[in-house]
Amino acid sequence: MKSKKELRLEYKTKRCQLSLERETALNERLLSQFIKLDLSGVEFLHIFIPIGKYHEPNTYLIINYIQEFFPPIKIVVSRSNFDDYSMQHFILDEHTRFETNNWGIPEPTSGIKVASSLIDMVIVPLLIFDLVGYRVGYGKGFYDRFFSSCKVGVQRVGLSFFNPIDVIADKNEYDVQLTKAITPDHIYHFFDDK
């Protein structure tokens, strides 16, 4: 069993080694899986903006899909505060402007704020996840803190280019399970998320 630190390095490397053609194909397959999700009852959907240099899944494909086929859903994006590892959430619309912060993360500069308690579904960045829905992120705990302020029953949906590993060796009490994870070939359900 590998630690989060070991897994973080391994899967950052694996993502960076993907060819452009392979990465493009994997992103299209992630979208084809995402389309299978039941979005009924989702009014506010939080999604991360991909960090290009880390070869994160291209969430713009999902954003475009939602805007075209589910226009009533309000898409929410975040700005991170690295002083206290908190996040502020904003509606993504035609007025949203982004700037890249010191860590390479595209973030909204302003907009209509949204309380965490209103969010119905969160599309979660990760490097790898395990068979029971725990994930390895970048190690700062932003999303685990964010989840603690969300309503009961919020759907936490991870996106991964890679299939799950058996187990993450060094989980702790602050780690929050995903309710689902999407890979290019499968949607994993971890427990009843209704």
XYZ file of N, CA, C and O in Angstrom:
776
model
N 0.841 -1.191 0.000
C 0.000 0.000 0.000
C 0.883 1.249 0.000
O 1.864 1.313 0.724
N 0.471 2.208 -0.811
C 1.251 3.438 -0.932
C 0.597 4.570 -0.155
O -0.619 4.628 -0.009
N 1.435 5.484 0.303
C 0.947 6.662 1.021
C 0.408 7.683 0.021
O 0.669 7.611 -1.187
N -0.310 8.667 0.555
C -0.811 9.756 -0.303
C 0.335 10.458 -1.014
O 0.218 10.801 -2.191
N 1.419 10.690 -0.294
C 2.566 11.375 -0.890
C 3.106 10.597 -2.084
O 3.383 11.167 -3.147
N 3.248 9.274 -1.925
C 3.742 8.433 -3.021
C 2.756 8.412 -4.185
O 3.146 8.512 -5.354
N 1.471 8.307 -3.865
C 0.440 8.274 -4.909
C 0.354 9.603 -5.639
O 0.165 9.644 -6.855
N 0.506 10.692 -4.900
C 0.462 12.035 -5.508
C 1.547 12.158 -6.577
O 1.284 12.597 -7.696
N 2.747 11.760 -6.235
C 3.861 11.832 -7.182
C 3.633 10.904 -8.371
O 3.805 11.296 -9.531
N 3.206 9.683 -8.096
C 3.006 8.692 -9.159
C 1.958 9.153 -10.172
O 2.165 9.078 -11.384
N 0.826 9.659 -9.674
C -0.265 9.992 -10.598
C -0.106 11.371 -11.232
O -0.606 11.592 -12.338
N 0.609 12.273 -10.587
C 0.980 13.515 -11.281
C 1.855 13.167 -12.480
O 1.671 13.693 -13.579
N 2.807 12.273 -12.259
C 3.717 11.855 -13.333
C 2.950 11.155 -14.449
O 3.157 11.442 -15.633
N 2.045 10.241 -14.086
C 1.265 9.515 -15.103
C 0.442 10.466 -15.964
O 0.359 10.295 -17.180
N -0.161 11.458 -15.326
C -0.962 12.403 -16.109
C -0.091 13.208 -17.056
O -0.462 13.438 -18.214
N 1.078 13.641 -16.581
C 1.960 14.453 -17.417
C 2.551 13.658 -18.579
O 2.966 14.234 -19.582
N 2.571 12.342 -18.452
C 3.122 11.500 -19.515
C 2.104 11.148 -20.603
O 2.460 10.550 -21.609
N 0.845 11.532 -20.402
C -0.167 11.253 -21.421
C 0.108 12.097 -22.667
O 0.385 13.287 -22.568
N 0.011 11.469 -23.820
C 0.126 12.238 -25.063
C -1.115 13.119 -25.212
O -2.162 12.850 -24.608
N -1.022 14.149 -26.017
C -2.160 15.031 -26.252
C -3.340 14.247 -26.812
O -4.487 14.440 -26.401
N -3.043 13.333 -27.743
C -4.115 12.534 -28.347
C -4.800 11.653 -27.306
O -6.034 11.551 -27.278
N -4.011 11.033 -26.442
C -4.567 10.159 -25.399
C -5.373 10.977 -24.400
O -6.484 10.587 -24.010
N -4.844 12.117 -23.992
C -5.544 12.972 -23.036
C -6.867 13.467 -23.622
O -7.896 13.470 -22.944
N -6.856 13.853 -24.892
C -8.079 14.306 -25.562
C -9.122 13.197 -25.589
O -10.304 13.426 -25.290
N -8.693 11.993 -25.931
C -9.613 10.853 -25.975
C -10.180 10.543 -24.587
O -11.378 10.271 -24.437
N -9.341 10.592 -23.565
C -9.798 10.319 -22.196
C -10.807 11.371 -21.744
O -11.816 11.049 -21.101
N -10.565 12.634 -22.097
C -11.507 13.693 -21.742
C -12.861 13.486 -22.414
O -13.907 13.687 -21.789
N -12.852 13.081 -23.664
C -14.115 12.832 -24.366
C -14.873 11.669 -23.735
O -16.101 11.699 -23.605
N -14.129 10.649 -23.295
C -14.770 9.502 -22.646
C -15.285 9.859 -21.250
O -16.331 9.353 -20.823
N -14.569 10.742 -20.540
C -15.095 11.217 -19.255
C -16.430 11.933 -19.459
O -17.377 11.725 -18.698
N -16.499 12.772 -20.486
C -17.755 13.463 -20.783
C -18.858 12.454 -21.092
O -19.986 12.589 -20.612
N -18.546 11.428 -21.876
C -19.574 10.434 -22.238
C -20.096 9.706 -20.999
O -21.272 9.318 -20.957
N -19.259 9.542 -19.976
C -19.722 8.962 -18.714
C -20.527 9.981 -17.905
O -21.586 9.665 -17.354
N -20.048 11.218 -17.851
C -20.743 12.258 -17.092
C -22.176 12.421 -17.581
O -23.101 12.616 -16.776
N -22.376 12.327 -18.888
C -23.706 12.500 -19.482
C -24.710 11.503 -18.912
O -25.915 11.760 -18.887
N -24.225 10.380 -18.391
C -25.105 9.347 -17.820
C -25.623 9.711 -16.432
O -26.539 9.060 -15.924
N -25.046 10.732 -15.785
C -25.479 11.103 -14.435
C -26.886 11.675 -14.451
O -27.292 12.367 -15.385
N -27.616 11.416 -13.380
C -28.941 11.991 -13.193
C -28.758 13.386 -12.589
O -28.315 13.524 -11.448
N -29.069 14.405 -13.357
C -28.912 15.784 -12.892
C -30.227 16.392 -12.419
O -30.282 17.577 -12.114
N -31.268 15.568 -12.352
C -32.539 16.096 -11.842
C -32.340 16.478 -10.373
O -31.670 15.781 -9.618
N -32.878 17.576 -9.994
C -32.718 18.046 -8.619
C -31.450 18.842 -8.384
O -31.228 19.337 -7.283
N -30.600 18.947 -9.399
C -29.370 19.736 -9.258
C -29.663 21.162 -9.726
O -29.941 21.393 -10.895
N -29.601 22.089 -8.782
C -29.802 23.498 -9.119
C -28.469 24.234 -9.189
O -28.240 25.066 -10.057
N -27.563 23.902 -8.248
C -26.231 24.502 -8.212
C -25.192 23.393 -8.332
O -25.148 22.477 -7.500
N -24.371 23.471 -9.373
C -23.327 22.470 -9.612
C -21.968 23.151 -9.544
O -21.679 24.038 -10.341
N -21.166 22.745 -8.584
C -19.828 23.303 -8.401
C -18.841 22.489 -9.226
O -18.875 21.255 -9.195
N -17.972 23.171 -9.952
C -17.000 22.473 -10.797
C -15.657 23.200 -10.732
O -15.621 24.423 -10.563
N -14.598 22.434 -10.820
C -13.268 23.058 -10.808
C -12.870 23.445 -12.227
O -13.276 22.816 -13.207
N -12.091 24.487 -12.334
C -11.499 24.901 -13.610
C -10.144 24.199 -13.702
O -9.345 24.271 -12.777
N -9.873 23.497 -14.785
C -8.661 22.677 -14.835
C -7.370 23.490 -14.860
O -7.303 24.553 -15.464
N -6.373 22.945 -14.176
C -5.028 23.526 -14.193
C -4.276 22.849 -15.334
O -3.966 21.654 -15.261
N -4.019 23.595 -16.383
C -3.415 23.029 -17.588
C -2.090 22.332 -17.345
O -1.858 21.235 -17.844
N -1.224 22.954 -16.545
C 0.112 22.386 -16.352
C 0.076 21.054 -15.602
O 1.028 20.288 -15.653
N -1.031 20.785 -14.888
C -1.176 19.509 -14.180
C -1.981 18.484 -14.978
O -2.280 17.419 -14.476
N -2.369 18.857 -16.197
C -3.116 17.943 -17.063
C -4.365 17.405 -16.369
O -4.680 16.212 -16.465
N -5.082 18.297 -15.696
C -6.329 17.884 -15.059
C -7.388 17.619 -16.128
O -7.315 18.153 -17.239
N -8.402 16.803 -15.803
C -9.489 16.589 -16.758
C -10.083 17.909 -17.235
O -10.215 18.860 -16.457
N -10.428 17.934 -18.513
C -10.938 19.149 -19.141
C -12.405 19.357 -18.784
O -13.301 18.902 -19.486
N -12.638 20.062 -17.696
C -14.012 20.285 -17.237
C -14.780 21.267 -18.114
O -15.997 21.374 -17.986
N -14.097 21.972 -19.008
C -14.823 22.857 -19.919
C -15.798 22.054 -20.792
O -16.846 22.567 -21.189
N -15.471 20.806 -21.083
C -16.391 19.959 -21.857
C -17.692 19.747 -21.084
O -18.787 19.792 -21.653
N -17.579 19.522 -19.781
C -18.757 19.332 -18.934
C -19.523 20.646 -18.794
O -20.751 20.676 -18.887
N -18.796 21.737 -18.595
C -19.437 23.054 -18.473
C -20.248 23.358 -19.738
O -21.415 23.761 -19.673
N -19.657 23.142 -20.908
C -20.360 23.414 -22.171
C -21.586 22.527 -22.322
O -22.640 22.980 -22.787
N -21.452 21.257 -21.917
C -22.582 20.323 -21.989
C -23.734 20.813 -21.105
O -24.895 20.853 -21.545
N -23.433 21.183 -19.877
C -24.481 21.649 -18.956
C -25.120 22.924 -19.486
O -26.354 23.068 -19.480
N -24.310 23.864 -19.948
C -24.863 25.122 -20.458
C -25.786 24.893 -21.649
O -26.795 25.572 -21.803
N -25.454 23.911 -22.489
C -26.286 23.644 -23.672
C -27.548 22.858 -23.346
O -28.631 23.191 -23.824
N -27.427 21.817 -22.520
C -28.547 20.891 -22.323
C -29.281 21.071 -20.995
O -30.394 20.577 -20.846
N -28.677 21.754 -20.038
C -29.306 21.987 -18.734
C -29.138 23.453 -18.320
O -28.580 23.746 -17.267
N -29.628 24.381 -19.149
C -29.388 25.803 -18.858
C -29.917 26.282 -17.505
O -29.357 27.247 -16.958
N -30.948 25.644 -16.904
C -31.369 26.124 -15.577
C -30.338 25.866 -14.468
O -30.370 26.533 -13.429
N -29.439 24.886 -14.669
C -28.438 24.601 -13.637
C -27.446 25.755 -13.563
O -26.890 26.187 -14.570
N -27.242 26.239 -12.351
C -26.262 27.311 -12.133
C -24.906 26.662 -11.859
O -24.765 25.865 -10.928
N -23.923 27.011 -12.673
C -22.568 26.471 -12.513
C -21.800 27.392 -11.575
O -21.841 28.619 -11.711
N -21.116 26.780 -10.610
C -20.411 27.516 -9.565
C -18.920 27.187 -9.632
O -18.552 26.014 -9.791
N -18.077 28.206 -9.542
C -16.619 28.034 -9.527
C -16.067 28.750 -8.292
O -16.754 29.576 -7.691
N -14.837 28.432 -7.921
C -14.295 28.932 -6.656
C -13.002 29.716 -6.794
O -12.258 29.546 -7.747
N -12.785 30.504 -5.759
C -11.507 31.174 -5.550
C -10.981 30.686 -4.198
O -11.728 30.625 -3.217
N -9.707 30.324 -4.157
C -9.109 29.748 -2.950
C -8.369 30.800 -2.140
O -7.741 31.693 -2.688
N -8.455 30.639 -0.820
C -7.705 31.480 0.099
C -6.627 30.601 0.735
O -6.938 29.722 1.539
N -5.380 30.826 0.364
C -4.287 29.976 0.843
C -3.840 30.340 2.262
O -3.006 29.649 2.838
N -4.412 31.404 2.840
C -4.097 31.730 4.233
C -4.817 30.786 5.194
O -4.249 30.348 6.187
N -6.080 30.480 4.873
C -6.839 29.605 5.772
C -7.421 28.373 5.060
O -8.217 27.642 5.633
N -7.011 28.153 3.810
C -7.444 26.992 3.016
C -8.966 26.922 2.849
O -9.551 25.853 2.807
N -9.575 28.095 2.736
C -11.015 28.160 2.486
C -11.260 28.520 1.020
O -10.316 28.858 0.289
N -12.518 28.449 0.610
C -12.891 28.765 -0.764
C -14.117 29.672 -0.766
O -15.010 29.498 0.062
N -14.149 30.611 -1.716
C -15.341 31.405 -1.979
C -15.907 30.930 -3.309
O -15.149 30.626 -4.237
N -17.220 30.911 -3.418
C -17.876 30.329 -4.585
C -18.682 31.391 -5.327
O -19.356 32.222 -4.703
N -18.622 31.324 -6.668
C -19.259 32.328 -7.520
C -19.974 31.656 -8.684
O -19.499 30.648 -9.229
N -21.088 32.245 -9.092
C -21.795 31.794 -10.291
C -20.905 32.040 -11.508
O -20.314 33.115 -11.648
N -20.815 31.042 -12.381
C -20.108 31.194 -13.654
C -21.117 31.666 -14.694
O -22.097 30.977 -14.973
N -20.885 32.853 -15.249
C -21.752 33.358 -16.311
C -20.916 34.130 -17.320
O -19.680 34.134 -17.246
N -21.582 34.786 -18.243
C -20.859 35.475 -19.323
C -20.023 36.646 -18.814
O -19.137 37.134 -19.519
N -20.276 37.098 -17.597
C -19.516 38.215 -17.032
C -18.300 37.769 -16.219
O -17.490 38.605 -15.827
N -18.182 36.476 -15.963
C -17.100 35.977 -15.114
C -15.751 36.171 -15.796
O -15.577 35.802 -16.963
N -14.829 36.757 -15.082
C -13.462 36.925 -15.566
C -12.532 36.132 -14.661
O -12.739 36.078 -13.444
N -11.522 35.540 -15.252
C -10.586 34.716 -14.499
C -9.193 35.322 -14.538
O -8.814 35.977 -15.510
N -8.452 35.071 -13.472
C -7.015 35.319 -13.498
C -6.346 34.112 -12.848
O -6.944 33.438 -12.004
N -5.137 33.834 -13.256
C -4.408 32.689 -12.733
C -3.631 33.115 -11.498
O -2.884 34.094 -11.533
N -3.837 32.372 -10.395
C -3.140 32.741 -9.156
C -1.695 32.234 -9.175
O -1.245 31.635 -10.156
N -0.978 32.450 -8.093
C 0.447 32.090 -8.019
C 0.707 30.595 -8.141
O 1.829 30.181 -8.397
N -0.329 29.793 -7.930
C -0.173 28.335 -7.993
C -0.659 27.777 -9.330
O -0.782 26.573 -9.491
N -0.994 28.652 -10.268
C -1.419 28.209 -11.590
C -2.884 27.854 -11.696
O -3.308 27.228 -12.661
N -3.677 28.264 -10.709
C -5.106 27.928 -10.696
C -5.908 29.091 -11.270
O -5.837 30.209 -10.749
N -6.683 28.866 -12.337
C -7.568 29.922 -12.853
C -8.720 30.146 -11.860
O -9.394 29.202 -11.474
N -8.899 31.410 -11.444
C -9.923 31.711 -10.446
C -10.751 32.913 -10.866
O -10.239 33.834 -11.502
N -12.045 32.922 -10.481
C -12.871 34.087 -10.781
C -12.393 35.286 -9.969
O -11.980 35.138 -8.815
N -12.420 36.460 -10.566
C -11.980 37.665 -9.867
C -13.122 38.321 -9.097
O -12.883 39.069 -8.155
N -14.360 38.056 -9.496
C -15.531 38.626 -8.817
C -16.766 37.900 -9.340
O -16.660 37.007 -10.167
N -17.924 38.320 -8.879
C -19.161 37.734 -9.370
C -20.189 37.576 -8.267
O -20.028 38.103 -7.160
N -21.238 36.842 -8.574
C -22.324 36.603 -7.621
C -21.916 35.451 -6.708
O -21.692 34.323 -7.167
N -21.816 35.745 -5.409
C -21.396 34.718 -4.453
C -22.512 33.709 -4.202
O -23.694 34.045 -4.250
N -22.074 32.471 -3.915
C -23.004 31.379 -3.619
C -22.548 30.724 -2.317
O -21.369 30.400 -2.157
N -23.474 30.498 -1.404
C -23.161 29.810 -0.151
C -22.947 28.322 -0.414
O -23.651 27.714 -1.237
N -21.999 27.725 0.281
C -21.732 26.288 0.143
C -22.985 25.458 0.383
O -23.185 24.419 -0.246
N -23.824 25.927 1.274
C -25.019 25.168 1.654
C -26.048 25.048 0.529
O -26.974 24.235 0.619
N -25.901 25.831 -0.530
C -26.839 25.758 -1.662
C -26.415 24.727 -2.711
O -27.214 24.350 -3.567
N -25.178 24.282 -2.653
C -24.628 23.458 -3.734
C -25.144 22.023 -3.632
O -25.124 21.412 -2.564
N -25.603 21.498 -4.776
C -26.188 20.152 -4.834
C -25.194 19.095 -5.291
O -25.308 17.927 -4.916
N -24.263 19.485 -6.151
C -23.281 18.544 -6.689
C -21.946 19.260 -6.819
O -21.900 20.406 -7.256
N -20.881 18.544 -6.436
C -19.528 19.081 -6.557
C -18.726 18.136 -7.444
O -18.638 16.935 -7.161
N -18.178 18.664 -8.530
C -17.260 17.898 -9.367
C -15.868 18.125 -8.785
O -15.382 19.249 -8.735
N -15.255 17.038 -8.329
C -14.089 17.119 -7.445
C -12.803 16.765 -8.191
O -12.716 15.700 -8.806
N -11.780 17.625 -8.094
C -10.486 17.267 -8.677
C -9.790 16.219 -7.802
O -9.988 16.181 -6.584
N -8.998 15.379 -8.434
C -8.243 14.376 -7.690
C -7.130 13.849 -8.565
O -7.104 14.076 -9.774
N -6.212 13.148 -7.940
C -5.149 12.468 -8.682
C -5.470 10.992 -8.832
O -5.272 10.409 -9.892
N -5.978 10.388 -7.764
C -6.403 8.980 -7.804
C -7.384 8.776 -6.652
O -7.423 9.581 -5.714
N -8.177 7.710 -6.744
C -9.130 7.382 -5.675
C -9.079 5.882 -5.433
O -8.500 5.133 -6.223
N -9.686 5.463 -4.309
C -9.671 4.028 -4.011
C -11.068 3.431 -4.134
O -12.039 4.129 -4.448
N -11.165 2.135 -3.894
C -12.397 1.389 -4.163
C -13.545 1.726 -3.220
O -14.675 1.288 -3.464
N -13.273 2.471 -2.159
C -14.361 2.884 -1.274
C -14.631 4.390 -1.355
O -15.422 4.923 -0.587
N -13.964 5.087 -2.285
C -14.307 6.480 -2.555
C -13.464 7.532 -1.875
O -13.809 8.714 -1.910
N -12.349 7.131 -1.272
C -11.430 8.142 -0.769
C -10.500 8.574 -1.893
O -10.184 7.782 -2.779
N -10.056 9.822 -1.845
C -9.289 10.385 -2.943
C -7.962 10.946 -2.460
O -7.815 11.304 -1.291
N -7.037 11.044 -3.382
C -5.795 11.766 -3.145
C -5.874 13.029 -3.996
O -6.008 12.957 -5.220
N -5.827 14.180 -3.314
C -5.788 15.462 -4.006
C -4.377 16.019 -3.947
O -3.398 15.272 -3.871
N -4.291 17.340 -3.909
C -2.976 17.976 -3.885
C -2.436 18.181 -2.471
O -1.339 18.687 -2.293
N -3.222 17.801 -1.457
C -2.695 17.755 -0.108
C -2.948 18.967 0.771
O -2.449 19.029 1.884
N -3.757 19.920 0.303
C -4.003 21.118 1.113
C -5.324 21.051 1.889
O -5.568 21.852 2.781
N -6.205 20.133 1.523
C -7.454 19.951 2.263
C -8.568 20.925 1.925
O -9.565 20.991 2.641
N -8.424 21.688 0.830
C -9.466 22.652 0.468
C -10.834 21.985 0.335
O -11.825 22.476 0.867
N -10.886 20.891 -0.406
C -12.181 20.280 -0.688
C -12.771 19.585 0.537
O -13.993 19.645 0.751
N -11.963 18.950 1.365
C -12.501 18.336 2.579
C -13.100 19.400 3.495
O -14.161 19.198 4.090
N -12.458 20.563 3.601
C -13.027 21.671 4.387
C -14.325 22.172 3.747
O -15.311 22.442 4.439
N -14.305 22.313 2.444
C -15.476 22.759 1.696
C -16.650 21.811 1.938
O -17.771 22.240 2.248
N -16.415 20.497 1.851
C -17.499 19.520 2.044
C -18.151 19.667 3.409
O -19.358 19.451 3.551
N -17.360 20.031 4.414
C -17.914 20.136 5.770
C -18.930 21.270 5.882
O -19.742 21.291 6.807
N -18.904 22.216 4.926
C -19.859 23.325 4.955
C -21.026 23.122 3.990
O -21.921 23.962 3.912
N -21.014 22.004 3.270
C -22.098 21.710 2.330
C -23.261 21.033 3.043
O -23.119 20.502 4.141
N -24.404 21.022 2.378
C -25.576 20.388 2.975
C -25.427 18.874 2.994
O -24.672 18.295 2.193
N -26.177 18.238 3.864
C -26.224 16.782 3.903
C -26.765 16.297 2.565
O -27.708 16.867 2.016
N -26.141 15.286 2.007
C -26.618 14.736 0.745
C -26.013 15.354 -0.492
O -26.363 14.980 -1.609
N -25.089 16.320 -0.315
C -24.436 16.894 -1.493
C -23.710 15.766 -2.232
O -23.091 14.894 -1.613
N -23.830 15.743 -3.546
C -23.145 14.727 -4.344
C -21.706 15.181 -4.587
O -21.481 16.291 -5.063
N -20.755 14.301 -4.267
C -19.335 14.583 -4.441
C -18.819 13.626 -5.512
O -18.641 12.435 -5.251
N -18.593 14.172 -6.703
C -18.293 13.349 -7.879
C -16.869 13.619 -8.344
O -16.554 14.703 -8.827
N -16.002 12.636 -8.202
C -14.617 12.767 -8.634
C -14.461 12.466 -10.112
O -15.232 11.685 -10.685
N -13.465 13.089 -10.734
C -13.116 12.827 -12.133
C -11.697 12.289 -12.184
O -10.782 12.921 -11.652
N -11.515 11.139 -12.831
C -10.178 10.546 -12.892
C -9.927 9.906 -14.247
O -10.786 9.198 -14.771
N -8.732 10.136 -14.780
C -8.325 9.433 -15.997
C -8.022 7.964 -15.715
O -7.959 7.151 -16.632
N -7.820 7.623 -14.431
C -7.312 6.294 -14.069
C -8.310 5.528 -13.213
O -9.067 6.117 -12.437
N -8.279 4.212 -13.328
C -9.116 3.343 -12.509
C -8.659 3.405 -11.053
O -7.510 3.741 -10.765
N -9.542 3.066 -10.118
C -9.174 3.176 -8.698
C -8.105 2.171 -8.288
O -7.944 1.119 -8.903
N -7.410 2.535 -7.220
C -6.503 1.596 -6.559
C -7.298 0.902 -5.452
O -8.420 1.325 -5.115
N -6.745 -0.141 -4.875
C -7.466 -0.881 -3.838
C -7.728 -0.029 -2.606
O -8.855 0.046 -2.117
N -6.666 0.575 -2.074
C -6.827 1.327 -0.827
C -5.732 2.392 -0.715
O -4.619 2.200 -1.196
N -6.098 3.515 -0.089
C -5.129 4.561 0.243
C -4.673 4.277 1.671
O -5.496 4.205 2.596
N -3.383 4.135 1.860
C -2.846 3.633 3.131
C -3.061 4.592 4.301
O -3.331 4.159 5.412
N -2.937 5.878 4.062
C -2.899 6.816 5.188
C -4.067 7.799 5.190
O -3.901 9.005 5.344
N -5.281 7.262 5.071
C -6.467 8.113 5.229
C -6.493 8.645 6.658
O -5.933 8.045 7.569
N -7.195 9.773 6.855
C -7.367 10.270 8.219
C -8.813 10.698 8.424
O -9.633 10.642 7.503
N -9.137 11.113 9.653
C -10.540 11.398 10.004
C -11.086 12.620 9.279
O -12.298 12.830 9.248
N -10.229 13.440 8.670
C -10.691 14.629 7.946
C -11.021 14.326 6.485
O -11.638 15.137 5.803
N -10.605 13.180 5.987
C -10.872 12.816 4.600
C -12.353 12.495 4.421
O -12.942 11.774 5.226
N -12.940 13.033 3.368
C -14.361 12.840 3.082
C -14.484 11.981 1.831
O -13.856 12.265 0.806
N -15.317 10.954 1.923
C -15.529 10.072 0.779
C -16.288 10.773 -0.340
O -17.144 11.625 -0.092
N -15.962 10.369 -1.560
C -16.780 10.737 -2.706
C -18.073 9.935 -2.653
O -18.125 8.859 -2.051
N -19.118 10.440 -3.295
C -20.313 9.622 -3.482
C -20.222 8.842 -4.794
O -20.745 7.742 -4.897
N -19.515 9.436 -5.765
C -19.292 8.782 -7.058
C -17.915 9.186 -7.579
O -17.381 10.217 -7.180
N -17.397 8.378 -8.483
C -16.207 8.777 -9.238
C -16.407 8.333 -10.681
O -16.921 7.238 -10.947
N -16.000 9.199 -11.591
C -16.134 8.929 -13.016
C -14.754 8.695 -13.600
O -13.841 9.499 -13.403
N -14.615 7.579 -14.306
C -13.413 7.314 -15.099
C -13.851 7.250 -16.559
O -15.047 7.271 -16.846
N -12.928 7.151 -17.490
C -13.336 7.099 -18.895
C -14.242 5.913 -19.243
O -14.961 5.970 -20.238
N -14.231 4.863 -18.412
C -15.001 3.658 -18.750
C -16.085 3.292 -17.757
O -16.804 2.318 -17.975
N -16.210 4.033 -16.659
C -17.118 3.556 -15.613
C -17.507 4.692 -14.670
O -16.746 5.642 -14.487
N -18.692 4.563 -14.061
C -19.085 5.419 -12.943
C -19.128 4.534 -11.705
O -19.866 3.551 -11.663
N -18.319 4.868 -10.715
C -18.283 4.130 -9.457
C -19.230 4.807 -8.466
O -19.195 6.020 -8.313
N -20.065 3.998 -7.812
C -20.984 4.473 -6.777
C -20.503 3.912 -5.449
O -20.344 2.704 -5.321
N -20.300 4.783 -4.461
C -19.695 4.317 -3.214
C -20.687 4.069 -2.099
O -20.454 3.262 -1.236
N -21.787 4.782 -2.077
C -22.849 4.503 -1.116
C -24.073 5.264 -1.599
O -23.982 6.037 -2.552
N -25.185 5.022 -0.951
C -26.421 5.672 -1.369
C -26.275 7.179 -1.205
O -26.114 7.687 -0.094
N -26.308 7.884 -2.328
C -26.080 9.328 -2.288
C -27.339 10.121 -2.579
O -27.298 11.215 -3.074
N -28.484 9.545 -2.275
C -29.752 10.259 -2.490
C -30.112 11.081 -1.275
O -29.818 10.748 -0.168
